[in-house]
mmCIF file of C-alpha atoms in Angstrom:
data_model
loop_
_atom_site.group_PDB
_atom_site.id
_atom_site.type_symbol
_atom_site.label_atom_id
_atom_site.label_comp_id
_atom_site.label_asym_id
_atom_site.label_seq_id
_atom_site.Cartn_x
_atom_site.Cartn_y
_atom_site.Cartn_z
ATOM 1 C CA UNK A 7 23.281 46.370 -44.242
ATOM 2 C CA UNK A 8 20.555 48.768 -43.018
ATOM 3 C CA UNK A 9 20.226 49.187 -39.282
ATOM 4 C CA UNK A 10 16.561 48.146 -39.236
ATOM 5 C CA UNK A 11 17.391 44.841 -40.936
ATOM 6 C CA UNK A 12 20.271 44.154 -38.520
ATOM 7 C CA UNK A 13 17.978 44.923 -35.599
ATOM 8 C CA UNK A 14 15.303 42.496 -36.820
ATOM 9 C CA UNK A 15 17.888 39.822 -37.567
ATOM 10 C CA UNK A 16 19.409 40.174 -34.091
ATOM 11 C CA UNK A 17 15.970 40.048 -32.449
ATOM 12 C CA UNK A 18 15.096 36.888 -34.433
ATOM 13 C CA UNK A 19 18.360 35.249 -33.346
ATOM 14 C CA UNK A 20 17.709 36.108 -29.683
ATOM 15 C CA UNK A 21 14.199 34.650 -29.821
ATOM 16 C CA UNK A 22 15.437 31.537 -31.616
ATOM 17 C CA UNK A 23 18.124 31.016 -28.988
ATOM 18 C CA UNK A 24 15.632 31.410 -26.162
ATOM 19 C CA UNK A 25 13.068 29.086 -27.677
ATOM 20 C CA UNK A 26 15.629 26.592 -28.933
ATOM 21 C CA UNK A 27 16.891 25.568 -25.486
ATOM 22 C CA UNK A 28 15.773 22.024 -24.795
ATOM 23 C CA UNK A 29 13.939 21.236 -21.604
ATOM 24 C CA UNK A 30 16.514 18.558 -20.790
ATOM 25 C CA UNK A 31 19.332 21.084 -20.793
ATOM 26 C CA UNK A 32 17.260 23.435 -18.646
ATOM 27 C CA UNK A 33 16.469 20.693 -16.152
ATOM 28 C CA UNK A 34 20.137 19.789 -15.859
ATOM 29 C CA UNK A 35 21.057 23.410 -15.258
ATOM 30 C CA UNK A 36 18.377 23.833 -12.578
ATOM 31 C CA UNK A 37 19.363 20.553 -10.881
ATOM 32 C CA UNK A 38 23.000 21.620 -10.923
ATOM 33 C CA UNK A 39 22.085 25.005 -9.431
ATOM 34 C CA UNK A 40 20.019 23.370 -6.664
ATOM 35 C CA UNK A 41 22.921 21.019 -5.875
ATOM 36 C CA UNK A 42 25.294 23.987 -5.750
ATOM 37 C CA UNK A 43 22.918 25.882 -3.473
ATOM 38 C CA UNK A 44 22.668 22.837 -1.180
ATOM 39 C CA UNK A 45 26.461 22.565 -1.032
ATOM 40 C CA UNK A 46 26.797 26.285 -0.293
ATOM 41 C CA UNK A 47 24.257 25.966 2.524
ATOM 42 C CA UNK A 48 25.978 22.887 3.978
ATOM 43 C CA UNK A 49 29.409 24.514 3.840
ATOM 44 C CA UNK A 50 28.277 27.944 4.993
ATOM 45 C CA UNK A 51 25.186 28.827 6.938
ATOM 46 C CA UNK A 52 24.441 25.252 8.111
ATOM 47 C CA UNK A 53 27.998 24.047 8.726
ATOM 48 C CA UNK A 54 27.961 21.944 11.884
ATOM 49 C CA UNK A 55 24.206 22.320 12.388
ATOM 50 C CA UNK A 56 23.026 19.177 10.562
ATOM 51 C CA UNK A 57 22.697 17.238 13.809
ATOM 52 C CA UNK A 58 21.022 20.023 15.774
ATOM 53 C CA UNK A 59 18.808 21.317 12.937
ATOM 54 C CA UNK A 60 18.150 18.837 10.101
ATOM 55 C CA UNK A 61 15.928 21.479 8.469
ATOM 56 C CA UNK A 62 18.673 24.092 8.082
ATOM 57 C CA UNK A 63 19.743 23.088 4.553
ATOM 58 C CA UNK A 64 16.151 22.830 3.363
ATOM 59 C CA UNK A 65 15.305 26.272 4.746
ATOM 60 C CA UNK A 66 18.495 27.653 3.229
ATOM 61 C CA UNK A 67 17.680 26.214 -0.218
ATOM 62 C CA UNK A 68 14.138 27.636 -0.226
ATOM 63 C CA UNK A 69 12.331 29.047 2.769
ATOM 64 C CA UNK A 70 9.057 29.286 0.795
ATOM 65 C CA UNK A 71 9.161 25.653 -0.338
ATOM 66 C CA UNK A 72 10.155 24.545 3.149
ATOM 67 C CA UNK A 73 7.078 26.256 4.601
ATOM 68 C CA UNK A 74 4.853 24.863 1.841
ATOM 69 C CA UNK A 75 6.005 21.240 2.194
ATOM 70 C CA UNK A 76 7.076 20.865 5.818
ATOM 71 C CA UNK A 77 5.109 23.691 7.422
ATOM 72 C CA UNK A 78 4.751 23.124 11.144
ATOM 73 C CA UNK A 79 5.728 19.429 10.830
ATOM 74 C CA UNK A 80 9.492 19.870 10.513
ATOM 75 C CA UNK A 81 11.952 16.998 10.320
ATOM 76 C CA UNK A 82 13.233 15.715 13.623
ATOM 77 C CA UNK A 83 16.938 14.874 14.061
ATOM 78 C CA UNK A 84 17.643 11.615 12.202
ATOM 79 C CA UNK A 85 14.244 11.568 10.462
ATOM 80 C CA UNK A 86 14.168 10.807 6.735
ATOM 81 C CA UNK A 87 11.010 11.575 4.774
ATOM 82 C CA UNK A 88 11.635 10.665 1.145
ATOM 83 C CA UNK A 89 8.172 11.644 -0.069
ATOM 84 C CA UNK A 90 8.306 15.156 1.357
ATOM 85 C CA UNK A 91 11.935 15.514 0.251
ATOM 86 C CA UNK A 92 10.891 14.761 -3.351
ATOM 87 C CA UNK A 93 8.031 17.267 -3.072
ATOM 88 C CA UNK A 94 10.426 19.841 -1.648
ATOM 89 C CA UNK A 95 12.961 19.329 -4.436
ATOM 90 C CA UNK A 96 10.243 19.646 -7.099
ATOM 91 C CA UNK A 97 9.056 22.859 -5.456
ATOM 92 C CA UNK A 98 12.601 24.292 -5.197
ATOM 93 C CA UNK A 99 13.337 23.429 -8.830
ATOM 94 C CA UNK A 100 10.048 24.951 -9.978
ATOM 95 C CA UNK A 101 10.769 28.090 -7.948
ATOM 96 C CA UNK A 102 14.272 28.411 -9.407
ATOM 97 C CA UNK A 103 13.010 27.699 -12.911
ATOM 98 C CA UNK A 104 10.415 30.466 -12.612
ATOM 99 C CA UNK A 105 13.055 32.876 -11.359
ATOM 100 C CA UNK A 106 15.396 32.005 -14.238
ATOM 101 C CA UNK A 107 12.613 32.435 -16.797
ATOM 102 C CA UNK A 108 11.717 35.830 -15.348
ATOM 103 C CA UNK A 109 15.358 36.928 -15.380
ATOM 104 C CA UNK A 110 15.732 35.777 -18.980
ATOM 105 C CA UNK A 111 12.540 37.585 -19.985
ATOM 106 C CA UNK A 112 13.697 40.766 -18.243
ATOM 107 C CA UNK A 113 17.091 40.533 -19.920
ATOM 108 C CA UNK A 114 15.510 40.177 -23.371
ATOM 109 C CA UNK A 115 13.088 43.035 -22.666
ATOM 110 C CA UNK A 116 15.936 45.298 -21.533
ATOM 111 C CA UNK A 117 18.005 44.367 -24.574
ATOM 112 C CA UNK A 118 15.025 45.083 -26.820
ATOM 113 C CA UNK A 119 14.487 48.495 -25.185
ATOM 114 C CA UNK A 120 18.161 49.368 -25.620
ATOM 115 C CA UNK A 121 18.018 48.377 -29.272
ATOM 116 C CA UNK A 122 14.893 50.483 -29.814
ATOM 117 C CA UNK A 123 16.621 53.465 -28.229
ATOM 118 C CA UNK A 124 19.658 52.930 -30.448
ATOM 119 C CA UNK A 125 17.412 52.654 -33.486
ATOM 120 C CA UNK A 126 15.675 55.919 -32.577
ATOM 121 C CA UNK A 127 19.036 57.624 -32.128
ATOM 122 C CA UNK A 128 20.173 56.360 -35.529
ATOM 123 C CA UNK A 129 16.935 57.584 -37.124
ATOM 124 C CA UNK A 130 17.405 61.040 -35.562
ATOM 125 C CA UNK A 131 21.003 61.088 -36.749
ATOM 126 C CA UNK A 132 19.988 59.989 -40.263
ATOM 127 C CA UNK A 133 17.286 62.697 -40.351
ATOM 128 C CA UNK A 134 19.914 65.393 -39.717
#
């Protein structure tokens, strides 16, 4: 099988895999990652601080989203604000989703560049 054909076939498979991921699966992955981040914050940086600083976990999950949603009106000890919590979680998930998409795009771009370099090397070798 010629190298050029294998390259195109591989590239088509990569694109199909990237585009074929359902949104439901992506949402589950992002939700799972946010939950894991929250657990890591609670067990690490914010361990024992929940009473003194109810905002610690939120800041740890996403400082940018915390500033966007809570700003200067932070939660007080014992305060529960379901509406802002939902807004915060949407923001954190959106932020993580954007990061994952960028990483995936960068990974594909890097892979594509490597394959182009390999193709050029093969063409030089074939020309000799």
